[in-house]
Every structure is written in C-alpha cells, then in structure tokens.
Short mmCIF file of C-alpha atoms in Angstrom, two decimals:
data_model
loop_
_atom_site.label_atom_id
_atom_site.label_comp_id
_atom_site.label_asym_id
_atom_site.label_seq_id
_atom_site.Cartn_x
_atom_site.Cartn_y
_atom_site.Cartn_z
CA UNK A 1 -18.97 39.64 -11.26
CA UNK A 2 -16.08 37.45 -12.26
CA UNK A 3 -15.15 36.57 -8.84
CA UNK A 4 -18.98 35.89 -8.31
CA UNK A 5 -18.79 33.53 -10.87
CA UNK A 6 -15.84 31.86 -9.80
CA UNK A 7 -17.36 30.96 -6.30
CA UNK A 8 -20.60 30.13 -7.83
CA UNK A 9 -18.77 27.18 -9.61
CA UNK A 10 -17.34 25.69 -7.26
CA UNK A 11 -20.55 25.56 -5.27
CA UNK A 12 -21.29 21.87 -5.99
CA UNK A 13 -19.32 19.64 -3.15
CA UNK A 14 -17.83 17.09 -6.27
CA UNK A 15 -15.66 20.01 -7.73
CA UNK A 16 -14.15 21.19 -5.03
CA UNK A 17 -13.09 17.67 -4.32
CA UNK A 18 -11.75 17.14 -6.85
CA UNK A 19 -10.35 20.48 -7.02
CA UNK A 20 -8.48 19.09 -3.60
CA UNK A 21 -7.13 16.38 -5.14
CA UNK A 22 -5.86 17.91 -8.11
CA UNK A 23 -3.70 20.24 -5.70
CA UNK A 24 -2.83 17.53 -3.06
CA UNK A 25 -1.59 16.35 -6.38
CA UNK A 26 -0.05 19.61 -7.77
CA UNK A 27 1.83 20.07 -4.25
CA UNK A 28 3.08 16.25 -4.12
CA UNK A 29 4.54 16.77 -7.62
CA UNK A 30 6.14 20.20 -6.54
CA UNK A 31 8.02 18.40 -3.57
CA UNK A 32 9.05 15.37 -4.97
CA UNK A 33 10.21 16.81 -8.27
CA UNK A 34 13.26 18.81 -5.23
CA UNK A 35 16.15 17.55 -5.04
CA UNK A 36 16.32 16.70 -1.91
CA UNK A 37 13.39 14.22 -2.38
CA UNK A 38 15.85 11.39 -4.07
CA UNK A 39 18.73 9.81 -3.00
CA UNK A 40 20.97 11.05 -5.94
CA UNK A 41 20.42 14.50 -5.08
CA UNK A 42 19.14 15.14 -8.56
CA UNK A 43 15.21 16.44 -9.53
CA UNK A 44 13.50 12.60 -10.11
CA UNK A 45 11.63 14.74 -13.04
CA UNK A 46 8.41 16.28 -13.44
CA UNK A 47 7.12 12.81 -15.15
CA UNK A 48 8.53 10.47 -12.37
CA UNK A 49 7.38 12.84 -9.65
CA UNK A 50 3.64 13.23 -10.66
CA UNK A 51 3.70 9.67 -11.52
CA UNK A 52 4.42 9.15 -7.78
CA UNK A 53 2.41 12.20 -6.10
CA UNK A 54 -0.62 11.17 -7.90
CA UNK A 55 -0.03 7.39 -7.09
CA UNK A 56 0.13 8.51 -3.48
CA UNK A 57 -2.65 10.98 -3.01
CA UNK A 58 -4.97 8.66 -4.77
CA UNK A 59 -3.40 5.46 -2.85
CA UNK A 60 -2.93 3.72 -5.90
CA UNK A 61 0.78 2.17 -4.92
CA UNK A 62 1.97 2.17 -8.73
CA UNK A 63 5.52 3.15 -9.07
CA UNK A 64 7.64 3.83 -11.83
CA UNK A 65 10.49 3.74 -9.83
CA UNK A 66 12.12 2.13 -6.54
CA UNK A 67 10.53 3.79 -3.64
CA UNK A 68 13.52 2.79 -1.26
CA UNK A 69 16.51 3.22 -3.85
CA UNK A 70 15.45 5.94 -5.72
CA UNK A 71 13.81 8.37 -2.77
CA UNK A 72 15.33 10.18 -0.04
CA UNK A 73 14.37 10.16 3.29
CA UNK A 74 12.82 13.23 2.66
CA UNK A 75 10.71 12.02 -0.73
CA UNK A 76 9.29 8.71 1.64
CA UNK A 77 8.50 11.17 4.41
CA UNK A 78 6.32 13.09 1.64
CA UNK A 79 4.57 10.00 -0.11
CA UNK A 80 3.59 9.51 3.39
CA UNK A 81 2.32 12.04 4.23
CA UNK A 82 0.17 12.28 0.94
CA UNK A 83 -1.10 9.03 1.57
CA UNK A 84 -2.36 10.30 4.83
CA UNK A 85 -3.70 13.01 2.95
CA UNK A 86 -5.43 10.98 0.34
CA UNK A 87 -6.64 8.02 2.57
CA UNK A 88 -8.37 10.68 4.84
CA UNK A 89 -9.76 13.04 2.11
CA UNK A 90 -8.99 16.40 1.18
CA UNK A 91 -12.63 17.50 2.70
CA UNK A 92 -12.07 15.46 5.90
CA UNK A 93 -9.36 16.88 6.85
CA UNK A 94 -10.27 20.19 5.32
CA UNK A 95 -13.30 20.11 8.44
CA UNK A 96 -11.43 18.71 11.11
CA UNK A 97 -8.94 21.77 11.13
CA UNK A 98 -11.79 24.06 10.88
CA UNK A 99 -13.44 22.20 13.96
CA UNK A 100 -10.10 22.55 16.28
CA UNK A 101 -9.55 25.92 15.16
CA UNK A 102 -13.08 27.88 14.96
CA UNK A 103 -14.97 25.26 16.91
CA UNK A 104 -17.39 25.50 14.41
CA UNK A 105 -18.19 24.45 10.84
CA UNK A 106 -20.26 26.46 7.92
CA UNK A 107 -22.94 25.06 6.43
CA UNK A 108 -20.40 24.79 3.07
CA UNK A 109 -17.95 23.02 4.85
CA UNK A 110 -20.62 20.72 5.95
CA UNK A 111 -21.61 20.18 3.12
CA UNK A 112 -18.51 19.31 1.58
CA UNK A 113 -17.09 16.99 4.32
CA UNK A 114 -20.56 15.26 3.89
CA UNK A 115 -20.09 14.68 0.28
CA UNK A 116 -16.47 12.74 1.25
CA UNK A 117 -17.24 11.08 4.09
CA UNK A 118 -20.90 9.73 2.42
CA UNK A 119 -22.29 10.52 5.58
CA UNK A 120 -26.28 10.64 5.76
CA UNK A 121 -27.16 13.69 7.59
CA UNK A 122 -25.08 17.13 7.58
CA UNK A 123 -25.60 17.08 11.80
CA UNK A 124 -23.79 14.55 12.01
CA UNK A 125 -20.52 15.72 10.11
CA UNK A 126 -18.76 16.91 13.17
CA UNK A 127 -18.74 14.08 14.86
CA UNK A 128 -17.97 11.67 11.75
CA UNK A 129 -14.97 13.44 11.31
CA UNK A 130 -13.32 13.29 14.32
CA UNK A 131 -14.22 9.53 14.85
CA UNK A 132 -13.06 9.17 11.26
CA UNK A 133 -9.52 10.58 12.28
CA UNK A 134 -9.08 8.63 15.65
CA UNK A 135 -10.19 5.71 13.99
CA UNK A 136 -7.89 5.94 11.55
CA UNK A 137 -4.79 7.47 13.79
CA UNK A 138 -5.94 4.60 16.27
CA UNK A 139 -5.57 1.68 13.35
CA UNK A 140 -2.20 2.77 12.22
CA UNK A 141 -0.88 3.14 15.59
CA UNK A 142 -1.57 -0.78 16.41
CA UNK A 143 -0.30 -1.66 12.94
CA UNK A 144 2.88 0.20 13.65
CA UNK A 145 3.49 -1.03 17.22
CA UNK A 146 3.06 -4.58 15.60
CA UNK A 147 5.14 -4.32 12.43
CA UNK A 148 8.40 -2.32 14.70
CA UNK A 149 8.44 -4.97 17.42
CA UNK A 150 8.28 -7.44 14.72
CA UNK A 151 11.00 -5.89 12.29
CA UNK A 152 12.77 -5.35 15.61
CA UNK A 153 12.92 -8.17 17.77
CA UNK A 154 12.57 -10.92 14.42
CA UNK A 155 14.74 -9.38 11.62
CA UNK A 156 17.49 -7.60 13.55
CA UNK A 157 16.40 -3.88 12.53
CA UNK A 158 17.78 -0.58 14.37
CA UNK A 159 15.04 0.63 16.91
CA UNK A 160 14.93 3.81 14.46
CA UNK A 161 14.70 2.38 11.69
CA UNK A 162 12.11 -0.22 13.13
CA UNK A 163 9.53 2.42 14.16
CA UNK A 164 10.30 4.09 10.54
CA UNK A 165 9.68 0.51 9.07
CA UNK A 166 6.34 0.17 10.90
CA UNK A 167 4.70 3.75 10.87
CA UNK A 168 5.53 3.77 6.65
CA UNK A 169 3.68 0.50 6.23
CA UNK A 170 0.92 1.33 8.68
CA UNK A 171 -0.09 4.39 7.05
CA UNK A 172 0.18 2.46 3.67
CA UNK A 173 -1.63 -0.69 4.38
CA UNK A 174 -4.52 1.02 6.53
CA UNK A 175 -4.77 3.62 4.04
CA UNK A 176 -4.69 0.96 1.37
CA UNK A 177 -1.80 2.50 -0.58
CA UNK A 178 -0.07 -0.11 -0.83
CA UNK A 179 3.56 1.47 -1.31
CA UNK A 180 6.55 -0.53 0.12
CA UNK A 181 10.46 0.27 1.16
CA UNK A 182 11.24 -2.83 -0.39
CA UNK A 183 12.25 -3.57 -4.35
CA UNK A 184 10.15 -7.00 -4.16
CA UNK A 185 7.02 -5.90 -2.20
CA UNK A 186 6.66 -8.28 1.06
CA UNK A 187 7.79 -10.95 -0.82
CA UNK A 188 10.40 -11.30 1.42
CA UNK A 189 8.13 -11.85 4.29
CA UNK A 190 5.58 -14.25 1.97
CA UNK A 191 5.46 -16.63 5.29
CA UNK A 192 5.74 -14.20 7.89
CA UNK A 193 2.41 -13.82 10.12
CA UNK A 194 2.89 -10.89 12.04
CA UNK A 195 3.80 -9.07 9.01
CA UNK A 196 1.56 -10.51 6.35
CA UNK A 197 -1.84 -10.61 8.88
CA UNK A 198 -1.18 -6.84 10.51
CA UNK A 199 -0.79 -5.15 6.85
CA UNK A 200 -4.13 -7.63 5.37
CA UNK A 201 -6.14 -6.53 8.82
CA UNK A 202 -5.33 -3.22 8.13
CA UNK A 203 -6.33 -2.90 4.83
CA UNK A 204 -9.61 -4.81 5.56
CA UNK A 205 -9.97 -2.32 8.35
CA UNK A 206 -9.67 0.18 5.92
CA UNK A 207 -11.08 -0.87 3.21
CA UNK A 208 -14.54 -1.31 4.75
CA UNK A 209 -15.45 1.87 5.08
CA UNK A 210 -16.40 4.24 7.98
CA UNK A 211 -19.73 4.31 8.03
CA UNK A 212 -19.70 0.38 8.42
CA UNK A 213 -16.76 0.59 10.45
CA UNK A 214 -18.68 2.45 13.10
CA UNK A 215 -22.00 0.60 12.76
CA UNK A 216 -20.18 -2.30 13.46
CA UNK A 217 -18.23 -1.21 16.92
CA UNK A 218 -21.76 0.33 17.80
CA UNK A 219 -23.68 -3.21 17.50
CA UNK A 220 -21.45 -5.87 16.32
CA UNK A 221 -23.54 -8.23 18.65
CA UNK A 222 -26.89 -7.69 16.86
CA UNK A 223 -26.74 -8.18 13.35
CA UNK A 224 -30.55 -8.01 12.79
CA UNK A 225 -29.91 -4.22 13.42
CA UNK A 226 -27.34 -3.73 10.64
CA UNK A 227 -28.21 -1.15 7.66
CA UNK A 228 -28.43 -2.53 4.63
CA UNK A 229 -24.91 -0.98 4.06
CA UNK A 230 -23.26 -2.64 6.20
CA UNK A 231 -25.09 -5.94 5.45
CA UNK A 232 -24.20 -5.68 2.15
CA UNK A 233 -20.28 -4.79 2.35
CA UNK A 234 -19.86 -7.35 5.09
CA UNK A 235 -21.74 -10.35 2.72
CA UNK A 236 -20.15 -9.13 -0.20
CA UNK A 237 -16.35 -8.95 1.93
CA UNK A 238 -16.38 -12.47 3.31
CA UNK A 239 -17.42 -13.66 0.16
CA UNK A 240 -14.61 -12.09 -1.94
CA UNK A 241 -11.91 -12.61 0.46
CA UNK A 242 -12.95 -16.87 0.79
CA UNK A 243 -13.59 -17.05 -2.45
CA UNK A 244 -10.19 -15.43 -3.35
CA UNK A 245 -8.47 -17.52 -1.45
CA UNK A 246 -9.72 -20.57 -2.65
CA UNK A 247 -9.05 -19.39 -6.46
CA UNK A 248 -5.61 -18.82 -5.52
CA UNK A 249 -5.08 -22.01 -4.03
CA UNK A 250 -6.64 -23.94 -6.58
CA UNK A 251 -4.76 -22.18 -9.78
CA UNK A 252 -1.21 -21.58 -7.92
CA UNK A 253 -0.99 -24.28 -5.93
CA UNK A 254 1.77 -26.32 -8.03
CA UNK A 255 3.04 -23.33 -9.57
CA UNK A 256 7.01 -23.45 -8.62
CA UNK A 257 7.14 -19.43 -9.13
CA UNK A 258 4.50 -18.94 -6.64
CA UNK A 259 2.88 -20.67 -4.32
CA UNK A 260 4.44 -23.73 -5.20
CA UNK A 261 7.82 -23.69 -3.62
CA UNK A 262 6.01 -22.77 -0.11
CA UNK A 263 4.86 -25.60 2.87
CA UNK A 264 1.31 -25.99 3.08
CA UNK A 265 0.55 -23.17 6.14
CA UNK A 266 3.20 -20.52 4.14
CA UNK A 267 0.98 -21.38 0.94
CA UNK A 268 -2.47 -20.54 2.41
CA UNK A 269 -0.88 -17.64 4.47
CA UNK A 270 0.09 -16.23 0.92
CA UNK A 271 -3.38 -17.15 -0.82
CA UNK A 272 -5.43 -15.38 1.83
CA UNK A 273 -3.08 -11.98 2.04
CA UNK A 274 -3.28 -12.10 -2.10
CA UNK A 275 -7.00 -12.27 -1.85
CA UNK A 276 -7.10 -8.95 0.50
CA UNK A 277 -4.23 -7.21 -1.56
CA UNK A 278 -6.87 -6.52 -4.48
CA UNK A 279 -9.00 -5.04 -2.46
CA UNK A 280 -7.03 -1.99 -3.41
CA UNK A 281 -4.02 -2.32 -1.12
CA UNK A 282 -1.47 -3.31 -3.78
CA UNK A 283 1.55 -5.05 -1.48
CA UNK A 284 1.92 -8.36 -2.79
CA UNK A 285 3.69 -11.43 -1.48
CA UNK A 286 4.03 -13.61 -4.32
CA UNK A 287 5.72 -12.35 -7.81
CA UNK A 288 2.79 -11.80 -9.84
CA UNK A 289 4.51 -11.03 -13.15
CA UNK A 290 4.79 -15.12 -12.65
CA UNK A 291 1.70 -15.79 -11.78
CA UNK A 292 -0.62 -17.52 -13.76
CA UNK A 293 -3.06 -15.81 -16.24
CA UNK A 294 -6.40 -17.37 -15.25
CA UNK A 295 -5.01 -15.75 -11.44
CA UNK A 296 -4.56 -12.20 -13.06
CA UNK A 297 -8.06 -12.43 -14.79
CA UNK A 298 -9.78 -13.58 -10.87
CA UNK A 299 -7.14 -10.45 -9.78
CA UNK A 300 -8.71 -8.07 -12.26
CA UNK A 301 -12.35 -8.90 -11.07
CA UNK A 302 -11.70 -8.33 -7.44
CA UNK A 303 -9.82 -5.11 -8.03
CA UNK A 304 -12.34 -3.83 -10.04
CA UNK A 305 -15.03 -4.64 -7.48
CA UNK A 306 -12.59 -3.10 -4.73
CA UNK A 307 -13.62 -2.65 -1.50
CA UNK A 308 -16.38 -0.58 0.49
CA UNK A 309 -17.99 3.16 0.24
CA UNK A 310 -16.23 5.65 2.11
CA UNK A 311 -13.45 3.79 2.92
CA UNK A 312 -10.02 4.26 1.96
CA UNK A 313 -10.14 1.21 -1.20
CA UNK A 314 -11.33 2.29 -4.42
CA UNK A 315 -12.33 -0.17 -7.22
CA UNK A 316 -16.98 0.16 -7.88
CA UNK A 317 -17.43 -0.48 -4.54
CA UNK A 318 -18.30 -4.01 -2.94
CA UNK A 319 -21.79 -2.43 -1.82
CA UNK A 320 -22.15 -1.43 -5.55
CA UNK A 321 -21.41 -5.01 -6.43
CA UNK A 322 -23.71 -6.07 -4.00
CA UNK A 323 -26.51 -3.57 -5.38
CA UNK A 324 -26.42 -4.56 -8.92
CA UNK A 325 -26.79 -8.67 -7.78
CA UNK A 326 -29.92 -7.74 -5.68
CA UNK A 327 -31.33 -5.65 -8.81
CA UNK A 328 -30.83 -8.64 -11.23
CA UNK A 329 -32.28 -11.07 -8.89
CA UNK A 330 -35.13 -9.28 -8.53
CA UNK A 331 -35.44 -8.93 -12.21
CA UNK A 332 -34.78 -12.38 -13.08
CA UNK A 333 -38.13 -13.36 -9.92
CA UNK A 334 -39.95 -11.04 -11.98
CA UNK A 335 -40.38 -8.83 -8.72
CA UNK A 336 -41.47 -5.14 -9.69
CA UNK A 337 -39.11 -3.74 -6.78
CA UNK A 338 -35.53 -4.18 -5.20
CA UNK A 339 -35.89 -5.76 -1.73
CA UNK A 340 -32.90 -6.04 0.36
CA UNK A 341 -34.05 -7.96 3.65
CA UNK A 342 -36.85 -5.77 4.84
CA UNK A 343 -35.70 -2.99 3.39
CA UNK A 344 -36.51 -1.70 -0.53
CA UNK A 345 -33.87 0.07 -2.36
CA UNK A 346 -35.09 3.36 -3.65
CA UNK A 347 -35.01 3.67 -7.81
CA UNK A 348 -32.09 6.46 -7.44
CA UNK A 349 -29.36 4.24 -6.18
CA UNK A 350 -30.15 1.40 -8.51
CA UNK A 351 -29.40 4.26 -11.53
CA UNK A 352 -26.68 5.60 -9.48
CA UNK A 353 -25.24 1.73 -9.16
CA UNK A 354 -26.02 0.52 -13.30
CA UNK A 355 -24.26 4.28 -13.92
CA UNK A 356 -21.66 3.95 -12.00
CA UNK A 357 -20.03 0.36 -13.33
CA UNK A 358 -21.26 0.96 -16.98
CA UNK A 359 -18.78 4.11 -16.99
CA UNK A 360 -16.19 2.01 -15.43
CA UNK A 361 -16.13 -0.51 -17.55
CA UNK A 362 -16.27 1.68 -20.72
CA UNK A 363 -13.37 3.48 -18.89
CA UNK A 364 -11.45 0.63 -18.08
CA UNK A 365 -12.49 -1.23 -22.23
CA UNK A 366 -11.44 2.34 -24.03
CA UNK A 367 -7.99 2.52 -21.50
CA UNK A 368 -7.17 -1.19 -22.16
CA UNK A 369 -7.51 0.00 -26.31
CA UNK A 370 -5.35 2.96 -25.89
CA UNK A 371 -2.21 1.34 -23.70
CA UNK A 372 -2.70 -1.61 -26.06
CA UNK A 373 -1.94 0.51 -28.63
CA UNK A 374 0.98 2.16 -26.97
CA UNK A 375 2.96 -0.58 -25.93
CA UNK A 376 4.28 -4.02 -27.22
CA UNK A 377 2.61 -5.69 -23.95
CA UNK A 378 -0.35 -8.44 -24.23
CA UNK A 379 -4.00 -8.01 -23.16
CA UNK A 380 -3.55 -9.52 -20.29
CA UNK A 381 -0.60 -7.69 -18.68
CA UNK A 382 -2.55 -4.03 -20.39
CA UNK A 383 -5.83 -5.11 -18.75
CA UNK A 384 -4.02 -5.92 -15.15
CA UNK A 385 -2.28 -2.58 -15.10
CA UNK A 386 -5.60 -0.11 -16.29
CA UNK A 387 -7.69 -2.09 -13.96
CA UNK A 388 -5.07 -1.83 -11.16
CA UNK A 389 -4.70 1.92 -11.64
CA UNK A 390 -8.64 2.43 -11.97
CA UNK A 391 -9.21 0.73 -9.37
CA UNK A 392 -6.51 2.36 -7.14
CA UNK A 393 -4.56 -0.91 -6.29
CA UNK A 394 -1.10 -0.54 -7.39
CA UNK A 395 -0.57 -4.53 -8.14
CA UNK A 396 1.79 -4.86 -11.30
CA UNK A 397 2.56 -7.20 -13.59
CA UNK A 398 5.96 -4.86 -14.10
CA UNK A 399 5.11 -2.81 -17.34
CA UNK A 400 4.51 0.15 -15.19
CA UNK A 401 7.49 1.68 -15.87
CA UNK A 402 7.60 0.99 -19.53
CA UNK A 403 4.39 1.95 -20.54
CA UNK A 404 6.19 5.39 -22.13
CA UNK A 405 5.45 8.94 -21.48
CA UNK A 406 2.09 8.75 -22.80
CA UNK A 407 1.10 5.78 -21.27
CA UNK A 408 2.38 6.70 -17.72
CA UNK A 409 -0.04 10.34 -18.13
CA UNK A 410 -2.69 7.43 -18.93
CA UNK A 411 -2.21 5.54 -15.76
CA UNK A 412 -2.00 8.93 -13.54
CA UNK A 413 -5.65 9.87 -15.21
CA UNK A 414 -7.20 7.01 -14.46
CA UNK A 415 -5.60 6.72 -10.88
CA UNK A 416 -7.43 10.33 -10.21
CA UNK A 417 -10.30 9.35 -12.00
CA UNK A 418 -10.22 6.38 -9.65
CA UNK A 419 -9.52 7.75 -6.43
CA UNK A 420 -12.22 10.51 -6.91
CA UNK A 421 -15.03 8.64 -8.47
CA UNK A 422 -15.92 8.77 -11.94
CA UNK A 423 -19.59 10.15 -11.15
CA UNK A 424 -17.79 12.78 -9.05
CA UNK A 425 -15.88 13.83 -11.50
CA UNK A 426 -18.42 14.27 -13.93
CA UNK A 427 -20.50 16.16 -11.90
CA UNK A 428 -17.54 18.24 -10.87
CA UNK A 429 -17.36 19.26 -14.90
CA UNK A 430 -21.07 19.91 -14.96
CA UNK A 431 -21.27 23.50 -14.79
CA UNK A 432 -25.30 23.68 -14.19
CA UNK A 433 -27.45 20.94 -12.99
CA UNK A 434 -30.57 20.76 -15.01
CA UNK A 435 -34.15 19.65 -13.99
CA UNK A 436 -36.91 18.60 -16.65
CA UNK A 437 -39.98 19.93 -15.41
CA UNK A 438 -42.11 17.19 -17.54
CA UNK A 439 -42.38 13.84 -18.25
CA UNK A 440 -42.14 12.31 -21.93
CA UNK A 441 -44.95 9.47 -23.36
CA UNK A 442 -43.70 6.01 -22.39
CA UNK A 443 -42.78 3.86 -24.95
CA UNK A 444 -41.20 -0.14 -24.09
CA UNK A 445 -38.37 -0.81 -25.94
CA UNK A 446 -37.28 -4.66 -26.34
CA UNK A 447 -34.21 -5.63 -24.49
CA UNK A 448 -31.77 -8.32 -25.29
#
C-alpha cells in the first residue's frame, strides 16, 4: 500500500519534473562539492557547490565564485554537462534514452516528455524529442566551430584549449546559461563580432523555443501560416530586442564606464548583445555594476519577460507577455473575447497567463523584501539580482556573492522556482486535483 501510494503521487507529469530537477540538482552538488572539482584541491563547500549546481541545472549563470579560478577542469566539465542537462530537460532526455534503448515509449513517459517539451499532442513526442536534441546538438556544434576558429586563429589560443573555449560557451550561450571562463564576462571581447554575434544568435536560437523553432524551418516563407505561438514570440522578440537596443543606446551612450569609451560600431555592437543577454543568457559585455540605474530598471523588465515557451530562457515567457497585451486590448475595445488574428484565445490560457505573472511578481515583490532585509545593498541592486535569479539570467550587479548564507539559499530557490515554473511547481505540491461539480450564483464585483 505504501509503495502504491508513493507511485500514485508522482503520477502528475509537474512533480516528477521537478522531482528531476531537484536531483540533477542533488547530483551537481554531490560532484562539485569533490575535491577534485576545484583547482585548490580542497571541497568548494556544500554552500558554494549547490550555489553553482543549481545555477547550472536551472541555467541561471549566477556565481558566487570564479568559474575559471576557482574550478578544476573537472568542476567546468560538470557545470557543463548540467547545463546540457538543464537546457534539454530532465524529461527530454529522460525519453530520448528510452527511445534508443527500447525503441519505444510508455504512455507515462509520454506523458511526461509532453509536459517539458509543451508539445500539443502525445503522438507526436517521439519525434519532438529527437528533433529537439539534433537541433540543439546541431546549434552548439556551429557555435563551437565559430567561437574555436575565432579564439584560435584571432587571440592566439592552443588548438586544445580553443575547441575547450568554444564547446564551453556553445553549450552555455545556446542553452542560455550564460556561465563564462572568464573573471569579467566577454567584456574582454565587448567589440568582437564573431564572438559577441555567435553567443547572441545562439541564445536567440535558444531562447525561442522549439516548438517555434520548428514551425519556423517548416514554413519560414509563409507567415500567414504561423500559429499564433509563433506569431506571438516572434512580434514580441523583435520588439524587445530593437527596443532594447535603442534604450541602451540612448541611456549609456555618454556613459565613460560603458558604452561611452567605445567607437560608434563597438557601441551598438555592445547595445544589441546587452539587449539579447536578458533574455536569460546572462554573459554580459559591458560592466553592469557601472551601468546606469534607469538601464538596470529597462534590464529588470526584459529579464522578467524572458524569452519563449519551451525554450531553454526562462523569465514569464515573451508569448505570456504577448497574451496578457492582447487580453487588455481587448478589454480596453470593450470586445467580449480575445482575438489573436483569426484565431480566439480560449478562457483557460488567459487564467493560466493573469496566474502565471501575478505569482511572479508577488514572488519576485516578497524576495526583493526578504534580501532587502538581509543585506546592506539598495533596491535597485536587490531587485536586479531576485529578478535575475527568477528569471534564470545570471546578470549581476556583483552582490551575488555577498548576499550571506541565507540570502545565497534565497537566490538558489528562486533559480529552481524559475527554471521549473512557478505553476509547475505548485501543481507538483498539489497532492489531489479537485473538480467542483457546480457552479456558484454570479455576482459583479466593481473593479478599480
């Protein structure tokens, strides 16, 4: 009966998730905290190493430490490969080895590689998967071709150590991690094109999402057959990323810490690749504990927004974003339903939209209240650093690392919480799902 029980709970597809997670997590920790995982050949600590583990699997890019200095080749070898882990999904990867070992999937593993890859019918999970992997396996592979010849033939590196260089940061920028093997980022490389445009690709590529991703190779050439998915992320993208830029330019542009002490190409080089960075990627190119605070406020919105469903970004989603605008338009015409094109949005994902960023935001208010409390830091560098971790960026204003003990378990919540949805994880700690069999009187009640 008790093992009965057990399996019935972890029926529903969200807590076993997150359940996958938690132990990508668990097993991260384990390896990093060896100590053959840091350079000094002494355990990094259990704090330091689930700090990192969780910041991996949940391709956050927060770091409490130097990833270069402080890690072994060993402990880089292992955030990678929990990035991979992370960026792909537990459940992904979960079905693909079931798929190349049995040749066949259960309808529970279906049904749990449907519920992480958001695909819409359970037939089709076989397939998604293994264009999910290639895809991804594909993307890195270009991005690390591009980044070794460049860190090869323009900055003098070892062939080794060129094709380590470019594999790490392929994995990290396509699987929008945004962990570097540098102390300063890619500042270094703030005017560098083949560096700065293969990692921002890459994380657009990414960040899109699969489903769009594959819509769009399918029928690139005929928009008028898009989804409304994919309509929606690639509006709400093109928007975020020009308008991004041009915030960037316009506040940093004389700033001598920034952009200001870069020629005019270098300058909107660095504005455009900060514009894709909060799209949950977290490299940056510019010092942005010296940026301007208006720029970390226009930084906070666009991580918090992140970037699409189903990709590797986390943040609300740019297609939830994109949801809640066509909802208030239609409010404010007066229009009795949500019309997107030709196409009319069904009541559940309008709930599942106003849900979804009203818990984030209370999230992201009550975390701002507690680190505020915890540390000596301003509002503004406290609100940057929840709403990076929430949204899984891993941009920094440099408190990470002094945020305490307590505030660092804060950050590595909310970067779990992040990566695996906070509707997921509610669900997941729903035991029973319950169904009202009747309908109450209605009754208006004034708003505003």
């Amino acid at each position: 009966m008790i093992r009965a029980s057990m399996f019935d709970w972890l029926r529903h597809p969200a807590q076993v998730i997150v359940l996958g997670f938690g132990a990508a997590v668990l097993l991260g920790s384990l390896l990093l905290a060896l100590p053959a995982a840091t350079t000094s050949g002494e355990s990094a600590g259990w704090l330091t190493a689930l700090f990192t583990a969780t910041s991996a699997v949940c391709v956050t890019g927060l770091a409490v430490v130097d990833t270069e200095s402080h890690w072994s080749a060993f402990g880089e070898v292992v955030i990678a490969g929990l990035i991979q882990v992370g960026g792909l999904g537990i459940m992904t990867l979960a079905t693909l080895f079931t798929v190349l070992v049995s040749g066949r999937i259960g309808l529970r593993a279906k049904i749990f590689a449907q519920a992480e890859t958001k695909t819409l019918s359970m037939t089709d999970v076989r397939s998604v998967v293994r264009k999910v992997v290639l895809f991804s396996l594909a993307c890195e592979a270009i991005a690390a071709v591009i980044l070794a010849g460049r860190f090869l033939i323009g900055y003098g590196e070892s062939p080794g150590r060129a094709v380590y260089l470019g594999i790490f940061h392929a994995i990290s920028s396509f699987n929008n991690a945004g962990f570097a093997l540098w102390p300063d980022s890619l500042i270094r490389f703030v005017a560098d094109p083949w560096i700065c445009l293969t990692v921002a690709i890459a994380v657009i590529a990414g960040g899109l999402g699969f489903p769009v991703v594959f819509e769009l190779l399918k029928s690139w050439r005929h928009p008028h057959r898009w989804s409304v998915l994919t309509r929606i992320t690639v509006a709400v993208t093109v928007v975020l990323l020009v308008a991004g830029t041009l915030v960037f330019l316009a506040t940093e542009w004389r700033n001598p810490r920034t952009l200001g002490a870069l020629d005019d190409p270098a300058k909107f080089l660095a504005a455009f690749f900060t514009a894709v960075m909060p799209r949950t990627a977290g490299f940056n190119s510019l010092d942005v504990s010296q940026m301007y605070p208006s720029s970390w406020l226009a930084t906070d919105l666009l991580m918090f927004i992140g970037g699409g469903s189903a990709s590797t970004a986390g943040g609300i989603k740019v297609t939830t974003f994109g949801l809640l605008a066509f909802v208030i338009w239609a409010e404010m015409r007066g229009e009795p339903q949500v019309n997107v094109g030709h196409r009319r949005l069904p009541e559940p994902v309008q709930r599942q939209a106003i849900s979804l960023t009203l818990v984030s935001v209370t999230l992201v208010a009550l975390s701002t209240y507690v680190l505020l409390t915890l540390t000596p830091h301003g509002l503004d560098q406290v609100l940057f650093e929840v709403v990076s971790a929430f949204g899984t960026v891993g941009l920094s204003t440099g408190i990470t690392a002094a945020t305490g003990v307590t505030g660092q378990l804060l950050l590595v919540l909310l970067m779990f919480i992040g990566r695996t949805g906070p509707l997921t994880l509610g669900s997941a700690l729903a035991l029973k799902e319950r169904t009202r069999r009747y309908q109450l009187p209605e009754e208006r009640v004034i708003v505003g």
